[in-house]
C-alpha cells in the first residue's frame, strides 16, 4: 500500500471491520441495494442538495441499511454519529472531471472533489465499496486479501529482523574491540530503515483490517521491539551533528529508498560524514551511549555525564573504578557496578 495521506487513513479507520459503519456497509453489499453515503459538514453539501428529507437521528447500522433502500444519498455527520438527511439528490458541478462510468460512482467522485467530504459508494452490481475524498479513490479489499499481504510483509520483516540483530551483535563486538567502521554503522542503519518502512506498510494494513488485525498487530509489535530505541542510541553514538537523534532518524527514514549505495551517502551526510569518508570506510569510535545503556539501572543523566567526561567508548572502556567514582553523580556503588559490567562485556566480546 502506497503512503497514504492523513485524511485517507482517517477514512479507512472510519470504515474498518468492527466499526458500526462497516457493519452497515456489509449489509448493503449483501442485499445488493447499492448506496451513496456522504460523511461531512452539512454546510459544504447544501449547495449540492436537492430534495430529500431531514432526520437528525442517532446512527445505527440497521437504520442506515434501511435508508439505503431508497434511491437518494444519505448524509452523515462528520463524526458519523448522526444520520442528518436521507433520499437526497446530489448535483455536483458536472464540469468536474470523473473517471467513473456509473452514475453513482461519478456523482461520488465529483462530490468528493468539490466538497472534500468522504463519500462512500456501494456498487449494486459489483459488490464493491469505494471511498472517495478530494482526489483520492480507494476500493476496499477483502479482509482475507489484506491479511495475506500483511502476513507476507511480516515474513519479510522477520528475515530483516534476524539480519538486523546479527548486525547489531557484530557492531557490539567491533565497538568493544575499537574496530567499528562507518560501513558497519551504515549497514545497520540501512537495515533498521528497512524494518521501519515495512512496519509502516503493515500499520496501514492494520488500519484497513480494524478488529480483524489483532494478531498481525501483536506480531508487528514483537518484530519492532527495541528497534527504535537501539537505532536512536546508534545514531547518538555516531552522529557528528548537534541534532536530536529522533529527528535524524526521521530524516533517514524519509530519505530511505532501499538501495544501500545511495542510502550510505545520504545517511553519511545526515550523520555528518563526507562522501570520501564513507567510500574509505573509515574507522569510527562510538561515544558509548548504547553500550552504557546495556548496563541495567543506570539513569540516562548519569550516562550523559560519563560520556561527556570521557568523550568516547574507548576511553570509557579503559577507565578505572576510581575514574568513574570521580564523576559527579556516579558514586562508589554505581562506579563498581559499571566497571564490572564493562569488564564482563569486554570478556564476552572476545569469545
Short mmCIF file of C-alpha atoms in Angstrom, two decimals:
data_model
loop_
_atom_site.label_atom_id
_atom_site.label_comp_id
_atom_site.label_asym_id
_atom_site.label_seq_id
_atom_site.Cartn_x
_atom_site.Cartn_y
_atom_site.Cartn_z
CA UNK A 1 0.00 0.00 0.00
CA UNK A 2 1.41 3.37 -1.00
CA UNK A 3 1.97 6.10 1.59
CA UNK A 4 -1.46 7.45 2.47
CA UNK A 5 -2.41 10.99 3.40
CA UNK A 6 -3.84 11.71 6.84
CA UNK A 7 -7.43 12.10 5.65
CA UNK A 8 -7.21 8.79 3.75
CA UNK A 9 -6.02 6.96 6.86
CA UNK A 10 -8.87 8.50 8.84
CA UNK A 11 -11.34 7.37 6.20
CA UNK A 12 -10.04 3.79 6.34
CA UNK A 13 -10.30 3.78 10.13
CA UNK A 14 -13.87 5.07 9.80
CA UNK A 15 -14.97 2.07 7.73
CA UNK A 16 -12.68 -0.62 9.16
CA UNK A 17 -14.06 -4.04 10.19
CA UNK A 18 -15.56 -3.84 13.66
CA UNK A 19 -16.95 -0.32 13.18
CA UNK A 20 -20.73 0.26 13.09
CA UNK A 21 -20.47 1.84 9.64
CA UNK A 22 -18.64 -1.19 8.19
CA UNK A 23 -21.35 -3.45 9.61
CA UNK A 24 -24.00 -1.44 7.77
CA UNK A 25 -21.97 -1.31 4.54
CA UNK A 26 -21.61 -5.08 4.52
CA UNK A 27 -25.37 -5.42 4.99
CA UNK A 28 -25.93 -3.18 1.98
CA UNK A 29 -23.45 -5.18 -0.14
CA UNK A 30 -25.13 -8.43 0.82
CA UNK A 31 -28.60 -7.06 -0.02
CA UNK A 32 -27.32 -5.69 -3.37
CA UNK A 33 -29.24 -2.43 -2.92
CA UNK A 34 -26.31 -0.08 -3.53
CA UNK A 35 -25.87 3.20 -1.65
CA UNK A 36 -24.35 6.67 -1.74
CA UNK A 37 -23.25 7.91 1.67
CA UNK A 38 -21.61 11.26 2.41
CA UNK A 39 -19.80 12.00 5.66
CA UNK A 40 -19.08 15.63 6.42
CA UNK A 41 -20.28 19.14 7.23
CA UNK A 42 -23.80 19.87 6.01
CA UNK A 43 -22.89 23.48 5.11
CA UNK A 44 -20.48 22.22 2.46
CA UNK A 45 -23.15 19.96 0.99
CA UNK A 46 -26.18 22.29 0.98
CA UNK A 47 -25.35 23.94 -2.38
CA UNK A 48 -25.35 20.47 -3.97
CA UNK A 49 -28.53 19.15 -2.29
CA UNK A 50 -31.89 18.74 -3.96
CA UNK A 51 -34.92 17.12 -2.29
CA UNK A 52 -34.59 14.51 0.41
CA UNK A 53 -35.76 14.85 3.98
CA UNK A 54 -34.03 15.81 7.26
CA UNK A 55 -33.69 13.24 10.03
CA UNK A 56 -31.03 14.26 12.60
CA UNK A 57 -31.25 10.88 14.34
CA UNK A 58 -28.62 8.71 16.02
CA UNK A 59 -26.74 6.43 13.67
CA UNK A 60 -27.30 2.69 13.90
CA UNK A 61 -26.19 0.12 11.31
CA UNK A 62 -29.76 -1.07 10.79
CA UNK A 63 -31.13 2.47 10.25
CA UNK A 64 -28.52 3.17 7.58
CA UNK A 65 -29.25 -0.15 5.90
CA UNK A 66 -32.98 0.52 5.77
CA UNK A 67 -32.49 4.06 4.44
CA UNK A 68 -30.17 2.76 1.71
CA UNK A 69 -33.15 1.05 0.08
CA UNK A 70 -34.22 4.50 -1.17
CA UNK A 71 -32.57 5.94 -4.27
CA UNK A 72 -31.05 9.15 -2.92
CA UNK A 73 -27.90 9.81 -0.94
CA UNK A 74 -27.64 9.54 2.84
CA UNK A 75 -25.78 12.30 4.71
CA UNK A 76 -23.98 11.54 7.96
CA UNK A 77 -22.45 13.96 10.44
CA UNK A 78 -18.69 14.39 10.36
CA UNK A 79 -18.20 12.00 13.29
CA UNK A 80 -20.69 9.51 11.84
CA UNK A 81 -22.84 9.52 14.94
CA UNK A 82 -25.88 11.18 13.33
CA UNK A 83 -27.90 10.48 10.19
CA UNK A 84 -28.73 14.01 9.02
CA UNK A 85 -30.56 13.55 5.70
CA UNK A 86 -31.81 10.71 3.51
CA UNK A 87 -33.04 10.30 -0.07
CA UNK A 88 -31.09 13.40 -1.19
CA UNK A 89 -30.32 14.06 -4.84
CA UNK A 90 -26.77 15.44 -5.09
CA UNK A 91 -25.94 17.73 -8.00
CA UNK A 92 -22.19 18.39 -8.09
CA UNK A 93 -20.57 20.52 -10.78
CA UNK A 94 -20.74 18.41 -13.99
CA UNK A 95 -17.58 20.12 -15.26
CA UNK A 96 -15.51 18.38 -12.57
CA UNK A 97 -13.66 15.52 -14.25
CA UNK A 98 -14.69 11.98 -13.28
CA UNK A 99 -13.08 8.78 -14.49
CA UNK A 100 -16.11 6.78 -13.37
CA UNK A 101 -18.65 5.39 -15.85
CA UNK A 102 -21.51 4.56 -13.46
CA UNK A 103 -23.78 7.42 -12.39
CA UNK A 104 -23.48 6.71 -8.64
CA UNK A 105 -19.68 6.49 -8.68
CA UNK A 106 -19.34 9.56 -10.93
CA UNK A 107 -21.52 11.59 -8.54
CA UNK A 108 -19.49 10.29 -5.59
CA UNK A 109 -16.20 11.31 -7.18
CA UNK A 110 -17.42 14.79 -8.11
CA UNK A 111 -18.96 15.44 -4.67
CA UNK A 112 -15.69 14.34 -3.02
CA UNK A 113 -13.62 16.65 -5.21
CA UNK A 114 -15.97 19.60 -4.85
CA UNK A 115 -16.54 19.41 -1.08
CA UNK A 116 -13.58 17.47 0.33
CA UNK A 117 -16.07 15.24 2.18
CA UNK A 118 -15.71 11.48 2.48
CA UNK A 119 -18.11 9.87 0.01
CA UNK A 120 -18.82 6.14 0.09
CA UNK A 121 -20.29 4.47 -2.97
CA UNK A 122 -21.59 0.91 -2.69
CA UNK A 123 -21.98 -0.73 -6.07
CA UNK A 124 -25.24 -2.56 -6.64
CA UNK A 125 -23.79 -4.92 -9.26
CA UNK A 126 -20.11 -5.37 -8.36
CA UNK A 127 -20.41 -5.88 -4.58
CA UNK A 128 -17.68 -3.29 -4.00
CA UNK A 129 -17.31 -0.42 -1.55
CA UNK A 130 -15.41 2.58 -2.92
CA UNK A 131 -14.19 5.55 -0.91
CA UNK A 132 -13.72 8.99 -2.44
CA UNK A 133 -12.26 12.07 -0.78
CA UNK A 134 -10.69 15.04 -2.56
CA UNK A 135 -8.76 13.39 -5.43
CA UNK A 136 -8.29 10.11 -3.55
CA UNK A 137 -10.15 6.94 -4.54
CA UNK A 138 -9.89 3.58 -2.81
CA UNK A 139 -11.77 0.32 -3.31
CA UNK A 140 -12.00 -1.62 -0.05
CA UNK A 141 -10.42 -5.03 -0.35
CA UNK A 142 -11.46 -8.37 1.02
CA UNK A 143 -10.17 -8.93 4.56
CA UNK A 144 -8.52 -12.22 3.59
CA UNK A 145 -6.57 -10.49 0.82
CA UNK A 146 -5.25 -7.85 3.24
CA UNK A 147 -4.38 -10.50 5.84
CA UNK A 148 -2.37 -12.39 3.22
CA UNK A 149 -0.43 -9.26 2.22
CA UNK A 150 0.17 -8.31 5.87
CA UNK A 151 1.42 -11.84 6.65
CA UNK A 152 3.80 -11.73 3.70
CA UNK A 153 5.14 -8.36 4.87
CA UNK A 154 5.65 -9.78 8.37
CA UNK A 155 7.59 -12.73 6.97
CA UNK A 156 9.90 -10.31 5.17
CA UNK A 157 10.24 -8.29 8.37
CA UNK A 158 11.18 -11.42 10.30
CA UNK A 159 14.06 -12.10 7.89
CA UNK A 160 15.19 -8.48 8.10
CA UNK A 161 14.94 -8.52 11.90
CA UNK A 162 17.28 -11.54 12.06
CA UNK A 163 19.82 -9.69 9.90
CA UNK A 164 19.30 -6.54 11.98
CA UNK A 165 20.07 -8.47 15.19
CA UNK A 166 23.18 -10.01 13.60
CA UNK A 167 24.43 -6.59 12.52
CA UNK A 168 23.79 -5.17 15.99
CA UNK A 169 25.69 -8.01 17.65
CA UNK A 170 28.55 -7.54 15.20
CA UNK A 171 28.60 -3.83 15.95
CA UNK A 172 28.74 -4.66 19.67
CA UNK A 173 31.86 -6.77 19.18
CA UNK A 174 33.57 -4.31 16.87
CA UNK A 175 32.90 -1.40 19.24
CA UNK A 176 34.40 -3.21 22.21
CA UNK A 177 37.46 -4.04 20.10
CA UNK A 178 37.79 -0.46 18.72
CA UNK A 179 37.30 -1.76 15.18
CA UNK A 180 33.94 -0.32 14.15
CA UNK A 181 33.87 1.43 10.78
CA UNK A 182 31.37 3.66 9.04
CA UNK A 183 30.31 0.85 6.67
CA UNK A 184 29.15 -1.30 9.59
CA UNK A 185 27.22 1.61 11.11
CA UNK A 186 25.51 2.50 7.83
CA UNK A 187 24.69 -1.18 7.13
CA UNK A 188 22.94 -1.35 10.48
CA UNK A 189 21.01 1.88 9.88
CA UNK A 190 20.04 0.70 6.38
CA UNK A 191 18.54 -2.48 7.82
CA UNK A 192 16.77 -0.53 10.56
CA UNK A 193 15.17 1.74 7.95
CA UNK A 194 14.02 -1.35 6.05
CA UNK A 195 12.25 -2.57 9.18
CA UNK A 196 10.61 0.81 9.80
CA UNK A 197 9.48 1.10 6.16
CA UNK A 198 7.86 -2.34 6.03
CA UNK A 199 6.47 -1.80 9.52
CA UNK A 200 4.71 1.34 8.26
CA UNK A 201 3.22 -0.68 5.42
CA UNK A 202 1.87 -3.23 7.91
CA UNK A 203 0.45 -0.41 10.05
CA UNK A 204 -1.53 0.75 7.01
CA UNK A 205 -2.86 -2.77 6.59
CA UNK A 206 -3.87 -2.77 10.26
CA UNK A 207 -5.92 0.39 9.78
CA UNK A 208 -7.87 -1.28 6.99
CA UNK A 209 -8.20 -4.55 8.94
CA UNK A 210 -9.71 -2.97 12.05
CA UNK A 211 -10.58 -5.61 14.65
CA UNK A 212 -9.51 -8.36 12.24
CA UNK A 213 -5.87 -7.32 12.57
CA UNK A 214 -5.20 -8.00 16.26
CA UNK A 215 -2.88 -10.98 15.67
CA UNK A 216 -0.95 -9.07 12.98
CA UNK A 217 -0.59 -6.15 15.40
CA UNK A 218 0.89 -8.40 18.12
CA UNK A 219 3.38 -9.88 15.63
CA UNK A 220 4.37 -6.42 14.40
CA UNK A 221 5.00 -5.17 17.93
CA UNK A 222 7.21 -8.21 18.62
CA UNK A 223 9.27 -7.66 15.47
CA UNK A 224 9.85 -3.98 16.25
CA UNK A 225 10.59 -4.43 19.97
CA UNK A 226 13.68 -2.43 20.85
CA UNK A 227 14.43 -1.43 17.25
CA UNK A 228 13.69 2.28 17.61
CA UNK A 229 15.50 2.53 20.96
CA UNK A 230 18.67 0.78 19.72
CA UNK A 231 18.68 2.70 16.44
CA UNK A 232 18.44 6.03 18.24
CA UNK A 233 21.32 5.03 20.51
CA UNK A 234 23.46 4.09 17.49
CA UNK A 235 22.69 7.49 15.98
CA UNK A 236 23.64 9.18 19.28
CA UNK A 237 26.90 7.24 19.29
CA UNK A 238 27.99 8.09 15.75
CA UNK A 239 26.33 11.34 14.73
CA UNK A 240 28.71 14.25 14.41
CA UNK A 241 25.85 16.74 14.34
CA UNK A 242 24.38 18.53 17.33
CA UNK A 243 20.86 17.45 16.44
CA UNK A 244 18.12 15.45 18.16
CA UNK A 245 18.71 11.76 17.26
CA UNK A 246 14.96 11.24 16.78
CA UNK A 247 14.94 13.99 14.16
CA UNK A 248 17.93 12.35 12.47
CA UNK A 249 16.09 9.01 12.44
CA UNK A 250 13.04 10.63 10.83
CA UNK A 251 15.30 12.20 8.21
CA UNK A 252 16.94 8.83 7.49
CA UNK A 253 13.55 7.14 7.04
CA UNK A 254 12.27 9.94 4.77
CA UNK A 255 15.35 9.61 2.55
CA UNK A 256 15.33 5.81 2.54
CA UNK A 257 14.83 4.41 -0.97
CA UNK A 258 16.14 0.86 -0.48
CA UNK A 259 19.41 1.00 -2.42
CA UNK A 260 22.34 0.72 0.02
CA UNK A 261 24.91 2.65 -2.02
CA UNK A 262 22.57 5.62 -2.41
CA UNK A 263 21.48 5.37 1.23
CA UNK A 264 25.06 5.23 2.52
CA UNK A 265 25.97 8.62 1.02
CA UNK A 266 22.73 10.29 2.13
CA UNK A 267 22.87 8.75 5.63
CA UNK A 268 26.56 9.57 5.92
CA UNK A 269 25.82 13.20 5.10
CA UNK A 270 22.90 13.30 7.55
CA UNK A 271 25.20 11.97 10.28
CA UNK A 272 27.94 14.45 9.35
CA UNK A 273 30.37 12.31 7.30
CA UNK A 274 31.84 13.27 3.93
CA UNK A 275 31.40 11.06 0.86
CA UNK A 276 35.14 10.31 0.83
CA UNK A 277 34.97 9.08 4.43
CA UNK A 278 32.10 6.75 3.54
CA UNK A 279 34.00 5.46 0.49
CA UNK A 280 37.13 4.84 2.56
CA UNK A 281 35.11 3.02 5.25
CA UNK A 282 36.89 4.98 7.94
CA UNK A 283 37.17 3.64 11.48
CA UNK A 284 34.72 5.36 13.81
CA UNK A 285 34.64 5.40 17.60
CA UNK A 286 31.23 5.48 19.30
CA UNK A 287 30.53 7.85 22.15
CA UNK A 288 29.38 4.97 24.35
CA UNK A 289 25.67 5.62 24.86
CA UNK A 290 24.45 2.25 23.63
CA UNK A 291 26.99 0.12 25.50
CA UNK A 292 26.31 2.01 28.73
CA UNK A 293 22.57 1.56 28.20
CA UNK A 294 23.12 -2.20 28.28
CA UNK A 295 24.02 -1.89 31.95
CA UNK A 296 20.83 -2.11 33.99
CA UNK A 297 19.65 0.63 36.36
CA UNK A 298 21.98 3.36 35.11
CA UNK A 299 19.97 6.60 34.68
CA UNK A 300 20.30 8.42 31.38
CA UNK A 301 21.54 11.50 33.23
CA UNK A 302 24.46 9.50 34.64
CA UNK A 303 25.23 8.00 31.21
CA UNK A 304 25.30 11.52 29.77
CA UNK A 305 27.81 12.63 32.44
CA UNK A 306 30.06 9.61 31.79
CA UNK A 307 30.05 10.19 28.01
CA UNK A 308 30.74 13.92 28.45
CA UNK A 309 33.59 13.18 30.89
CA UNK A 310 35.43 10.60 28.77
CA UNK A 311 34.39 11.62 25.25
CA UNK A 312 34.17 8.19 23.63
CA UNK A 313 33.74 4.48 24.33
CA UNK A 314 37.42 3.55 24.07
CA UNK A 315 38.27 5.85 26.99
CA UNK A 316 35.24 4.60 28.95
CA UNK A 317 36.41 1.00 28.49
CA UNK A 318 39.90 1.95 29.73
CA UNK A 319 38.57 3.80 32.77
CA UNK A 320 39.22 2.56 36.28
CA UNK A 321 36.87 2.32 39.22
CA UNK A 322 38.47 5.50 40.58
CA UNK A 323 37.94 7.36 37.31
CA UNK A 324 34.23 6.50 37.33
CA UNK A 325 33.86 7.30 41.03
CA UNK A 326 35.29 10.78 40.42
CA UNK A 327 32.41 11.70 38.10
CA UNK A 328 29.74 13.71 39.86
CA UNK A 329 26.54 11.70 40.29
CA UNK A 330 28.09 8.26 39.73
CA UNK A 331 29.08 7.28 43.27
CA UNK A 332 31.07 4.33 44.63
CA UNK A 333 28.37 1.64 44.29
CA UNK A 334 27.42 2.61 40.75
CA UNK A 335 31.07 3.00 39.70
CA UNK A 336 31.80 -0.55 40.84
CA UNK A 337 28.74 -1.88 39.01
CA UNK A 338 29.68 -0.09 35.79
CA UNK A 339 33.32 -1.20 35.91
CA UNK A 340 32.32 -4.85 36.49
CA UNK A 341 29.74 -4.73 33.69
CA UNK A 342 32.22 -3.22 31.21
CA UNK A 343 34.79 -5.88 32.07
CA UNK A 344 32.17 -8.60 31.60
CA UNK A 345 31.11 -7.19 28.22
CA UNK A 346 34.72 -6.99 27.09
CA UNK A 347 35.32 -10.58 28.13
CA UNK A 348 32.20 -11.80 26.31
CA UNK A 349 33.17 -9.99 23.11
CA UNK A 350 36.48 -11.84 22.98
CA UNK A 351 34.78 -15.24 22.68
#
